[in-house]
Amino acid sequence: MLTRRSMLRLAGAAGGSLLGSTRLAKAFEEVFQAAELPAGMRTVATACGICDSVCGVQAVLQDGVLRFLGGLPGDTNGGGGGLCAKGGAGIGLVYDPDRLKYPMKRTNPEKGIGVDPGWERITWTEALDTIAARFSNAISQYGAESLLVISRPSPDVWMRLLNALGVANRVDHLDECYLTSRILQRYCTGPMSWAHDFGNSKYVLLFGWDLLAKGKLVFARGIVEAKANGAKVVCFNPQYSATARFADEWYPIRPGSDLAVALAMIHVLLEENLYNQEFVANYTNFPEYEAAIRANFAPYTPEWAELQSDVPATAIRRLAREFGTMGPAIVPIHKKTLAANYTNASQLVHAILILNILAGTIDRPGGRYEARKISIPAVDAVYPRPAYPPKTGRRVDSKDRLPLVLEDGGGMFSTLADGMLTKYPGMIQAAFIMQYTMLGFPDPLRITEALKTVPFLAVYDFLPNDVAAMADIVLPGTTYLEVNDLLAREYSAKYPVVMSRRAVVPAMFEAKSIGYLAIELGKRLAPDYFKTPDGSWINPGVLLDEKTRRAGIANSFAEFPPSGLWERPEPFVPRTTFGTASGKCQIYVPQFVAKGYDPLPVWKEKRERPTAQYPYYFLTYIPAVQRRNTTENNPILTEMLPVNVANMNAALARGLGIREGDLVRLRSRTGSITLAAHLVETLRPDAVLVAHGYGQRSKLMRVAWGRGERDSDLIADQTVEEMVAAGNFAGSAGIMEAVVAIERVQDGGSEA
Amino acid sequence: MRADSPALYALAGLGLLETNQPRLRQMIEELAEEAGAAGQPTAPCEALLAALPEESGVLEKEYVRLFLDPTGAPCPLWQSAYGQPRQLMGDAHFAALEWYRRYGLQTRHSNEPADHAAYLLMFYGRLLEDGADADTLRQFSEEHLQWMAPLLTKIGEETRLEFYRELAGLLTSLLEGAGVGKGGEGGEPGAGGVQNAGDAENTG
Amino acid sequence: MSYGWLFDPKLCIECRGCEAACKQWNGVQTLINVRWRQVYEKETVGYPTPALQVLSLSCNHCEKAWCAMACPVKAIKRRPDGIVYIDHDVCVGCQFCAKFCPYPPRPQFNAVKRKMEKCHMCYDRIDQGLQPACAANCPTGALKWGKWEDISSQGEGMVEGFTDPKHTRPHIRFITQGW
């Protein structure tokens, strides 16, 4: 009979029954078809894996080859359809000609920076058998404490292996990252939260927070939204960066003195009762400890803080008043900046959390909030296992000397060399390093010496970097474009959002995923922990399907929405109880008292201050085009910043007789590096600023090798005793503690 | 004439594309039947049917003579032929592609001009049926239907077949319904010179 | 109909996503100092109240393209939609175009191919109804691309650090209005 006219949407419905008659519709279809990309091109939705923002990616393939990475349409709470340079250049990681391709074993017994390992190709079977045998021998002869695994605590199947073996010495770089922040949050406001409701903020206070200059898109878009909504942004940072451009006021704060300003602002808020009374009365332990709290902050006047920080007292007082009255106000916290730059980080993060609590914006509009997530079951929920053996043994990074760090489980790079060389020499008999370069350690020369003492080292990575070059066995790893995974959004999630990461291209050469590695080693070393209830081995693909199904997302991973985004929009219900011991936001932390720590933040100076010998602050930054492990060898990104330089204030340089391009030697108590000087107006005149991510010594990384210097050569590691003495109880590596001398080496350049 | 008959726009457009007589007849018949069942006027379709030649090949010959003759067809059907400079695959072609693309469509034959009058009319019908708003409809009609007014007049003058005269008349009415003025500017397909790439004064 | 750029410096975070997208889509040769689009950062005020000016620029597809006029072999051509491109079959790499172009980054000499290269507005993407790669990947909307008739009425033709547009009528506008 007759067909009715349909009201199909135009987009996406090519040749749906249109225009009534079927003949007309057919004629229409002979002329028009659904729009598509050029012939041979197709798109796959996936998720970027360069940083933890997990922006959506639309990968474009031409005849099966990756051609372009674009932002993901519809990714409104992520990259917004855009991608930063690191993400957009991600193809360079997958197709890097220098990439590790096959498992290899070392034939040159000499190990050291810049030494050619003399690699010989082996099979995965031989590699796995060798690693398993060495690990097994080490454990049976010396105990589980003799195994050092330097890796992040993921994925879940990798942790199952380590826990099954009773590995106590899993160490990661968290003291250089967010360890302090996670610990303090646990006691003050609940589980670590990453999400910031900038869009509803009216007052944004940045203590060194520099995420726009690092290209963290979700936060950048949040700040843009805040500014568009009329928010005021205030920035404390010795450097005027791309982030500072978005600030209404910028203060070149003295390095390491953010704590003083934060304490003074709390002082003003309390003195003038400018905190959110309703929130503080009902959801914090302020009423219980009010007297002690007020007394603690009484000495920290803006006048006192000006002497510590170079921020004028009048400004501190005015900004505190604005913070208390122009809300909703927020002080963002992310990773290294507050938690790892200085040894007074424990106090600083505590003070920053108190500012957010006093603003009344914890899990409230305009403030820091807990990402709303669905429960994606981990392997333990899918495949039960026997109980793990207890973790015994000495902790090579001394985390057992810092109870809160031990409780947290995060690792410390800054104490590792001391542990391996001084405290427990010879304890580590076998080591496994997963995706870290030498650049990432303070004092890389020292950690190199430490690693040389380990009889057997296996490395899993994408690129033949300076750590891989120290390995006895090196394993080629898959990149984020070659694996499937489910990722729950953390950085921006007022309702649950899960991204799919897809194997857009098959794994190159013989690269394998960490899941494969974990299960294969598990079969050899801890078989009882890697079997499914029906007796077969755990399979990563089946496991992922199970997770997808049990999370209620789809019946299998393959059926995850092709858009790459799964969302469950639901109203945001602010928390009324928080994940702390008392269920309230804790300004005063009684649990710290029992451990001998201050329950409230007190002033502590940064560990190292300029001296006659080392008169200048040594500051480092992560440029927008670099990210650990993944970008150094990328030609597109390298072009944008080919080498790092010694950025110094032009007036400082003139005073030292240094002209643009002159080679200068920067020397700290730890080491020295030589770089070209670059004169700027965007830096305090008592500091020198160097970009992190350069100084790769492995010749096998042909783009990265020979470019620039390692900032970390100037950065001292520390002993746990030093940390305890400094009151650094939550494990900050003190990455920006160093002070340096600057010396002109030779003419290199011209008038600025 | 109902101005909002999407199918009629599409059909009329197809009249400028389809040369297979039986097929064209069937399409018009089907549409007439549907219009009748929906209580709409069937007169336009019936008039076309009445004008359609019986003998085979007649339509096709006239189509070629009017629209395709390489020695100088009087009525080229591509919008670019009426622009400056007078050549195919001009601005209008790209503009049409963009319109289609915005609605999730592209032409099947990417090596042919996308600004064919038939395609533009069929697409307009699609916009109508999909409930595009008045501003969108007006914009498309100004950009891609207006130019047809003088063409239709010319077809009426040049053709020797009642069918094409009837079709031109139908289209003129439909275009009026879409807000396009009768006859009007635009004039003859222009004769342009070679454009100097360094100077874009004459392009939009 | 033609196209143009709309750049709003206050939204730019200097992530260089635009630069990377251009290089990746167009397969521009790396490490020979050829970048068709570049983000420029310039200090405009001194310490202690520094200011930075930021611009993301590529070819502006000028209405009066001096590069095309200067080219002695007529290798620089214009599409009907105004996009100015270099025909590499004709280019001899004499670099005259770069000397006459008033706007960084200017056409650039690819020392390996011995030809000049510059942005061609990703016309292969435009022909498929897509935006140029750079604008498509901008996460904050600082860099936009669209129809010149829509853009030309917005913002200003000139911004500090940009060459006076009156001579060549480049298809770019800048949003100079603050927050």
JSON list of N, CA and C in Angstrom, two decimals, chain B residues 93-145:
[
{"chain": "B", "resi": 93, "resn": "HIS", "atom": "N", "xyz": [29.23, 24.62, -6.44]},
{"chain": "B", "resi": 93, "resn": "HIS", "atom": "CA", "xyz": [29.45, 23.18, -6.24]},
{"chain": "B", "resi": 93, "resn": "HIS", "atom": "C", "xyz": [29.91, 22.92, -4.82]},
{"chain": "B", "resi": 94, "resn": "PHE", "atom": "N", "xyz": [30.90, 23.68, -4.38]},
{"chain": "B", "resi": 94, "resn": "PHE", "atom": "CA", "xyz": [31.43, 23.49, -3.02]},
{"chain": "B", "resi": 94, "resn": "PHE", "atom": "C", "xyz": [30.39, 23.86, -1.97]},
{"chain": "B", "resi": 95, "resn": "ALA", "atom": "N", "xyz": [29.65, 24.91, -2.26]},
{"chain": "B", "resi": 95, "resn": "ALA", "atom": "CA", "xyz": [28.64, 25.32, -1.29]},
{"chain": "B", "resi": 95, "resn": "ALA", "atom": "C", "xyz": [27.57, 24.25, -1.15]},
{"chain": "B", "resi": 96, "resn": "ALA", "atom": "N", "xyz": [27.18, 23.66, -2.28]},
{"chain": "B", "resi": 96, "resn": "ALA", "atom": "CA", "xyz": [26.17, 22.61, -2.22]},
{"chain": "B", "resi": 96, "resn": "ALA", "atom": "C", "xyz": [26.69, 21.41, -1.44]},
{"chain": "B", "resi": 97, "resn": "LEU", "atom": "N", "xyz": [27.95, 21.05, -1.69]},
{"chain": "B", "resi": 97, "resn": "LEU", "atom": "CA", "xyz": [28.55, 19.92, -0.96]},
{"chain": "B", "resi": 97, "resn": "LEU", "atom": "C", "xyz": [28.46, 20.16, 0.54]},
{"chain": "B", "resi": 98, "resn": "GLU", "atom": "N", "xyz": [28.71, 21.40, 0.90]},
{"chain": "B", "resi": 98, "resn": "GLU", "atom": "CA", "xyz": [28.69, 21.69, 2.32]},
{"chain": "B", "resi": 98, "resn": "GLU", "atom": "C", "xyz": [27.31, 21.59, 2.90]},
{"chain": "B", "resi": 99, "resn": "TRP", "atom": "N", "xyz": [26.33, 22.04, 2.15]},
{"chain": "B", "resi": 99, "resn": "TRP", "atom": "CA", "xyz": [24.94, 21.88, 2.61]},
{"chain": "B", "resi": 99, "resn": "TRP", "atom": "C", "xyz": [24.61, 20.41, 2.80]},
{"chain": "B", "resi": 100, "resn": "TYR", "atom": "N", "xyz": [24.95, 19.62, 1.80]},
{"chain": "B", "resi": 100, "resn": "TYR", "atom": "CA", "xyz": [24.63, 18.19, 1.90]},
{"chain": "B", "resi": 100, "resn": "TYR", "atom": "C", "xyz": [25.33, 17.59, 3.12]},
{"chain": "B", "resi": 101, "resn": "ARG", "atom": "N", "xyz": [26.60, 17.96, 3.24]},
{"chain": "B", "resi": 101, "resn": "ARG", "atom": "CA", "xyz": [27.43, 17.38, 4.29]},
{"chain": "B", "resi": 101, "resn": "ARG", "atom": "C", "xyz": [26.88, 17.70, 5.67]},
{"chain": "B", "resi": 102, "resn": "ARG", "atom": "N", "xyz": [26.42, 18.93, 5.82]},
{"chain": "B", "resi": 102, "resn": "ARG", "atom": "CA", "xyz": [25.88, 19.36, 7.09]},
{"chain": "B", "resi": 102, "resn": "ARG", "atom": "C", "xyz": [24.68, 18.52, 7.48]},
{"chain": "B", "resi": 103, "resn": "TYR", "atom": "N", "xyz": [24.02, 17.94, 6.49]},
{"chain": "B", "resi": 103, "resn": "TYR", "atom": "CA", "xyz": [22.88, 17.09, 6.77]},
{"chain": "B", "resi": 103, "resn": "TYR", "atom": "C", "xyz": [23.21, 15.62, 6.61]},
{"chain": "B", "resi": 104, "resn": "GLY", "atom": "N", "xyz": [24.49, 15.32, 6.68]},
{"chain": "B", "resi": 104, "resn": "GLY", "atom": "CA", "xyz": [24.89, 13.92, 6.69]},
{"chain": "B", "resi": 104, "resn": "GLY", "atom": "C", "xyz": [24.83, 13.23, 5.35]},
{"chain": "B", "resi": 105, "resn": "LEU", "atom": "N", "xyz": [24.82, 14.02, 4.29]},
{"chain": "B", "resi": 105, "resn": "LEU", "atom": "CA", "xyz": [24.70, 13.41, 2.96]},
{"chain": "B", "resi": 105, "resn": "LEU", "atom": "C", "xyz": [25.84, 13.84, 2.05]},
{"chain": "B", "resi": 106, "resn": "GLN", "atom": "N", "xyz": [26.10, 13.04, 1.06]},
{"chain": "B", "resi": 106, "resn": "GLN", "atom": "CA", "xyz": [26.98, 13.47, -0.03]},
{"chain": "B", "resi": 106, "resn": "GLN", "atom": "C", "xyz": [26.46, 12.84, -1.31]},
{"chain": "B", "resi": 107, "resn": "THR", "atom": "N", "xyz": [26.86, 13.41, -2.44]},
{"chain": "B", "resi": 107, "resn": "THR", "atom": "CA", "xyz": [26.43, 12.83, -3.71]},
{"chain": "B", "resi": 107, "resn": "THR", "atom": "C", "xyz": [27.26, 11.58, -3.97]},
{"chain": "B", "resi": 108, "resn": "ARG", "atom": "N", "xyz": [26.61, 10.65, -4.67]},
{"chain": "B", "resi": 108, "resn": "ARG", "atom": "CA", "xyz": [27.31, 9.38, -4.92]},
{"chain": "B", "resi": 108, "resn": "ARG", "atom": "C", "xyz": [28.46, 9.54, -5.90]},
{"chain": "B", "resi": 109, "resn": "HIS", "atom": "N", "xyz": [28.30, 10.46, -6.82]},
{"chain": "B", "resi": 109, "resn": "HIS", "atom": "CA", "xyz": [29.31, 10.58, -7.88]},
{"chain": "B", "resi": 109, "resn": "HIS", "atom": "C", "xyz": [30.14, 11.81, -7.61]},
{"chain": "B", "resi": 110, "resn": "SER", "atom": "N", "xyz": [31.25, 11.60, -6.92]},
{"chain": "B", "resi": 110, "resn": "SER", "atom": "CA", "xyz": [32.01, 12.75, -6.45]},
{"chain": "B", "resi": 110, "resn": "SER", "atom": "C", "xyz": [32.77, 13.43, -7.57]},
{"chain": "B", "resi": 111, "resn": "ASN", "atom": "N", "xyz": [32.83, 12.82, -8.72]},
{"chain": "B", "resi": 111, "resn": "ASN", "atom": "CA", "xyz": [33.54, 13.47, -9.83]},
{"chain": "B", "resi": 111, "resn": "ASN", "atom": "C", "xyz": [32.59, 14.26, -10.71]},
{"chain": "B", "resi": 112, "resn": "GLU", "atom": "N", "xyz": [31.35, 14.43, -10.26]},
{"chain": "B", "resi": 112, "resn": "GLU", "atom": "CA", "xyz": [30.39, 15.23, -11.01]},
{"chain": "B", "resi": 112, "resn": "GLU", "atom": "C", "xyz": [29.94, 16.40, -10.17]},
{"chain": "B", "resi": 113, "resn": "PRO", "atom": "N", "xyz": [29.49, 17.45, -10.83]},
{"chain": "B", "resi": 113, "resn": "PRO", "atom": "CA", "xyz": [29.09, 18.63, -10.06]},
{"chain": "B", "resi": 113, "resn": "PRO", "atom": "C", "xyz": [27.95, 18.30, -9.10]},
{"chain": "B", "resi": 114, "resn": "ALA", "atom": "N", "xyz": [28.06, 18.86, -7.90]},
{"chain": "B", "resi": 114, "resn": "ALA", "atom": "CA", "xyz": [27.03, 18.62, -6.89]},
{"chain": "B", "resi": 114, "resn": "ALA", "atom": "C", "xyz": [25.92, 19.66, -6.97]},
{"chain": "B", "resi": 115, "resn": "ASP", "atom": "N", "xyz": [26.10, 20.69, -7.81]},
{"chain": "B", "resi": 115, "resn": "ASP", "atom": "CA", "xyz": [25.12, 21.79, -7.85]},
{"chain": "B", "resi": 115, "resn": "ASP", "atom": "C", "xyz": [24.16, 21.66, -9.03]},
{"chain": "B", "resi": 116, "resn": "HIS", "atom": "N", "xyz": [23.86, 20.42, -9.39]},
{"chain": "B", "resi": 116, "resn": "HIS", "atom": "CA", "xyz": [22.86, 20.14, -10.43]},
{"chain": "B", "resi": 116, "resn": "HIS", "atom": "C", "xyz": [21.50, 20.55, -9.89]},
{"chain": "B", "resi": 117, "resn": "ALA", "atom": "N", "xyz": [20.71, 21.19, -10.76]},
{"chain": "B", "resi": 117, "resn": "ALA", "atom": "CA", "xyz": [19.40, 21.69, -10.32]},
{"chain": "B", "resi": 117, "resn": "ALA", "atom": "C", "xyz": [18.56, 20.58, -9.71]},
{"chain": "B", "resi": 118, "resn": "ALA", "atom": "N", "xyz": [18.63, 19.39, -10.32]},
{"chain": "B", "resi": 118, "resn": "ALA", "atom": "CA", "xyz": [17.83, 18.28, -9.80]},
{"chain": "B", "resi": 118, "resn": "ALA", "atom": "C", "xyz": [18.25, 17.93, -8.39]},
{"chain": "B", "resi": 119, "resn": "TYR", "atom": "N", "xyz": [19.55, 17.87, -8.14]},
{"chain": "B", "resi": 119, "resn": "TYR", "atom": "CA", "xyz": [20.03, 17.51, -6.81]},
{"chain": "B", "resi": 119, "resn": "TYR", "atom": "C", "xyz": [19.57, 18.55, -5.80]},
{"chain": "B", "resi": 120, "resn": "LEU", "atom": "N", "xyz": [19.69, 19.80, -6.20]},
{"chain": "B", "resi": 120, "resn": "LEU", "atom": "CA", "xyz": [19.35, 20.88, -5.27]},
{"chain": "B", "resi": 120, "resn": "LEU", "atom": "C", "xyz": [17.86, 20.83, -4.93]},
{"chain": "B", "resi": 121, "resn": "LEU", "atom": "N", "xyz": [17.05, 20.53, -5.90]},
{"chain": "B", "resi": 121, "resn": "LEU", "atom": "CA", "xyz": [15.61, 20.45, -5.64]},
{"chain": "B", "resi": 121, "resn": "LEU", "atom": "C", "xyz": [15.27, 19.24, -4.78]},
{"chain": "B", "resi": 122, "resn": "MET", "atom": "N", "xyz": [15.90, 18.12, -5.06]},
{"chain": "B", "resi": 122, "resn": "MET", "atom": "CA", "xyz": [15.65, 16.93, -4.25]},
{"chain": "B", "resi": 122, "resn": "MET", "atom": "C", "xyz": [16.09, 17.18, -2.82]},
{"chain": "B", "resi": 123, "resn": "PHE", "atom": "N", "xyz": [17.20, 17.85, -2.67]},
{"chain": "B", "resi": 123, "resn": "PHE", "atom": "CA", "xyz": [17.70, 18.14, -1.33]},
{"chain": "B", "resi": 123, "resn": "PHE", "atom": "C", "xyz": [16.75, 19.08, -0.60]},
{"chain": "B", "resi": 124, "resn": "TYR", "atom": "N", "xyz": [16.21, 20.05, -1.34]},
{"chain": "B", "resi": 124, "resn": "TYR", "atom": "CA", "xyz": [15.25, 20.99, -0.73]},
{"chain": "B", "resi": 124, "resn": "TYR", "atom": "C", "xyz": [14.03, 20.24, -0.22]},
{"chain": "B", "resi": 125, "resn": "GLY", "atom": "N", "xyz": [13.60, 19.26, -1.03]},
{"chain": "B", "resi": 125, "resn": "GLY", "atom": "CA", "xyz": [12.50, 18.43, -0.60]},
{"chain": "B", "resi": 125, "resn": "GLY", "atom": "C", "xyz": [12.83, 17.70, 0.69]},
{"chain": "B", "resi": 126, "resn": "ARG", "atom": "N", "xyz": [14.03, 17.26, 0.78]},
{"chain": "B", "resi": 126, "resn": "ARG", "atom": "CA", "xyz": [14.49, 16.57, 1.97]},
{"chain": "B", "resi": 126, "resn": "ARG", "atom": "C", "xyz": [14.47, 17.49, 3.18]},
{"chain": "B", "resi": 127, "resn": "LEU", "atom": "N", "xyz": [14.93, 18.73, 2.97]},
{"chain": "B", "resi": 127, "resn": "LEU", "atom": "CA", "xyz": [14.92, 19.72, 4.05]},
{"chain": "B", "resi": 127, "resn": "LEU", "atom": "C", "xyz": [13.49, 19.95, 4.53]},
{"chain": "B", "resi": 128, "resn": "LEU", "atom": "N", "xyz": [12.58, 20.08, 3.59]},
{"chain": "B", "resi": 128, "resn": "LEU", "atom": "CA", "xyz": [11.18, 20.32, 3.93]},
{"chain": "B", "resi": 128, "resn": "LEU", "atom": "C", "xyz": [10.64, 19.17, 4.75]},
{"chain": "B", "resi": 129, "resn": "GLU", "atom": "N", "xyz": [10.86, 17.98, 4.26]},
{"chain": "B", "resi": 129, "resn": "GLU", "atom": "CA", "xyz": [10.27, 16.84, 4.92]},
{"chain": "B", "resi": 129, "resn": "GLU", "atom": "C", "xyz": [10.85, 16.65, 6.31]},
{"chain": "B", "resi": 130, "resn": "ASP", "atom": "N", "xyz": [12.10, 17.02, 6.48]},
{"chain": "B", "resi": 130, "resn": "ASP", "atom": "CA", "xyz": [12.73, 16.85, 7.78]},
{"chain": "B", "resi": 130, "resn": "ASP", "atom": "C", "xyz": [12.35, 17.95, 8.76]},
{"chain": "B", "resi": 131, "resn": "GLY", "atom": "N", "xyz": [11.53, 18.90, 8.30]},
{"chain": "B", "resi": 131, "resn": "GLY", "atom": "CA", "xyz": [11.09, 19.93, 9.23]},
{"chain": "B", "resi": 131, "resn": "GLY", "atom": "C", "xyz": [12.12, 20.99, 9.51]},
{"chain": "B", "resi": 132, "resn": "ALA", "atom": "N", "xyz": [12.94, 21.30, 8.51]},
{"chain": "B", "resi": 132, "resn": "ALA", "atom": "CA", "xyz": [13.92, 22.38, 8.69]},
{"chain": "B", "resi": 132, "resn": "ALA", "atom": "C", "xyz": [13.18, 23.69, 8.96]},
{"chain": "B", "resi": 133, "resn": "ASP", "atom": "N", "xyz": [13.79, 24.58, 9.74]},
{"chain": "B", "resi": 133, "resn": "ASP", "atom": "CA", "xyz": [13.10, 25.81, 10.11]},
{"chain": "B", "resi": 133, "resn": "ASP", "atom": "C", "xyz": [13.10, 26.81, 8.96]},
{"chain": "B", "resi": 134, "resn": "ALA", "atom": "N", "xyz": [12.26, 27.79, 9.12]},
{"chain": "B", "resi": 134, "resn": "ALA", "atom": "CA", "xyz": [12.02, 28.76, 8.04]},
{"chain": "B", "resi": 134, "resn": "ALA", "atom": "C", "xyz": [13.30, 29.46, 7.60]},
{"chain": "B", "resi": 135, "resn": "ASP", "atom": "N", "xyz": [14.17, 29.78, 8.58]},
{"chain": "B", "resi": 135, "resn": "ASP", "atom": "CA", "xyz": [15.40, 30.47, 8.22]},
{"chain": "B", "resi": 135, "resn": "ASP", "atom": "C", "xyz": [16.29, 29.61, 7.33]},
{"chain": "B", "resi": 136, "resn": "THR", "atom": "N", "xyz": [16.38, 28.34, 7.69]},
{"chain": "B", "resi": 136, "resn": "THR", "atom": "CA", "xyz": [17.20, 27.42, 6.91]},
{"chain": "B", "resi": 136, "resn": "THR", "atom": "C", "xyz": [16.65, 27.29, 5.49]},
{"chain": "B", "resi": 137, "resn": "LEU", "atom": "N", "xyz": [15.35, 27.12, 5.39]},
{"chain": "B", "resi": 137, "resn": "LEU", "atom": "CA", "xyz": [14.72, 26.95, 4.09]},
{"chain": "B", "resi": 137, "resn": "LEU", "atom": "C", "xyz": [14.95, 28.19, 3.24]},
{"chain": "B", "resi": 138, "resn": "ARG", "atom": "N", "xyz": [14.80, 29.33, 3.88]},
{"chain": "B", "resi": 138, "resn": "ARG", "atom": "CA", "xyz": [14.97, 30.57, 3.12]},
{"chain": "B", "resi": 138, "resn": "ARG", "atom": "C", "xyz": [16.41, 30.72, 2.66]},
{"chain": "B", "resi": 139, "resn": "GLN", "atom": "N", "xyz": [17.34, 30.37, 3.55]},
{"chain": "B", "resi": 139, "resn": "GLN", "atom": "CA", "xyz": [18.75, 30.51, 3.20]},
{"chain": "B", "resi": 139, "resn": "GLN", "atom": "C", "xyz": [19.11, 29.61, 2.02]},
{"chain": "B", "resi": 140, "resn": "PHE", "atom": "N", "xyz": [18.63, 28.36, 2.09]},
{"chain": "B", "resi": 140, "resn": "PHE", "atom": "CA", "xyz": [18.96, 27.43, 0.99]},
{"chain": "B", "resi": 140, "resn": "PHE", "atom": "C", "xyz": [18.32, 27.92, -0.30]},
{"chain": "B", "resi": 141, "resn": "SER", "atom": "N", "xyz": [17.11, 28.37, -0.22]},
{"chain": "B", "resi": 141, "resn": "SER", "atom": "CA", "xyz": [16.44, 28.78, -1.44]},
{"chain": "B", "resi": 141, "resn": "SER", "atom": "C", "xyz": [17.10, 30.02, -2.04]},
{"chain": "B", "resi": 142, "resn": "GLU", "atom": "N", "xyz": [17.56, 30.94, -1.21]},
{"chain": "B", "resi": 142, "resn": "GLU", "atom": "CA", "xyz": [18.29, 32.09, -1.74]},
{"chain": "B", "resi": 142, "resn": "GLU", "atom": "C", "xyz": [19.60, 31.67, -2.37]},
{"chain": "B", "resi": 143, "resn": "GLU", "atom": "N", "xyz": [20.28, 30.76, -1.72]},
{"chain": "B", "resi": 143, "resn": "GLU", "atom": "CA", "xyz": [21.62, 30.38, -2.20]},
{"chain": "B", "resi": 143, "resn": "GLU", "atom": "C", "xyz": [21.58, 29.42, -3.38]},
{"chain": "B", "resi": 144, "resn": "HIS", "atom": "N", "xyz": [20.57, 28.53, -3.39]},
{"chain": "B", "resi": 144, "resn": "HIS", "atom": "CA", "xyz": [20.63, 27.44, -4.37]},
{"chain": "B", "resi": 144, "resn": "HIS", "atom": "C", "xyz": [19.37, 27.19, -5.18]},
{"chain": "B", "resi": 145, "resn": "LEU", "atom": "N", "xyz": [18.32, 27.99, -5.01]},
{"chain": "B", "resi": 145, "resn": "LEU", "atom": "CA", "xyz": [17.14, 27.83, -5.85]},
{"chain": "B", "resi": 145, "resn": "LEU", "atom": "C", "xyz": [16.88, 29.08, -6.68]}
]
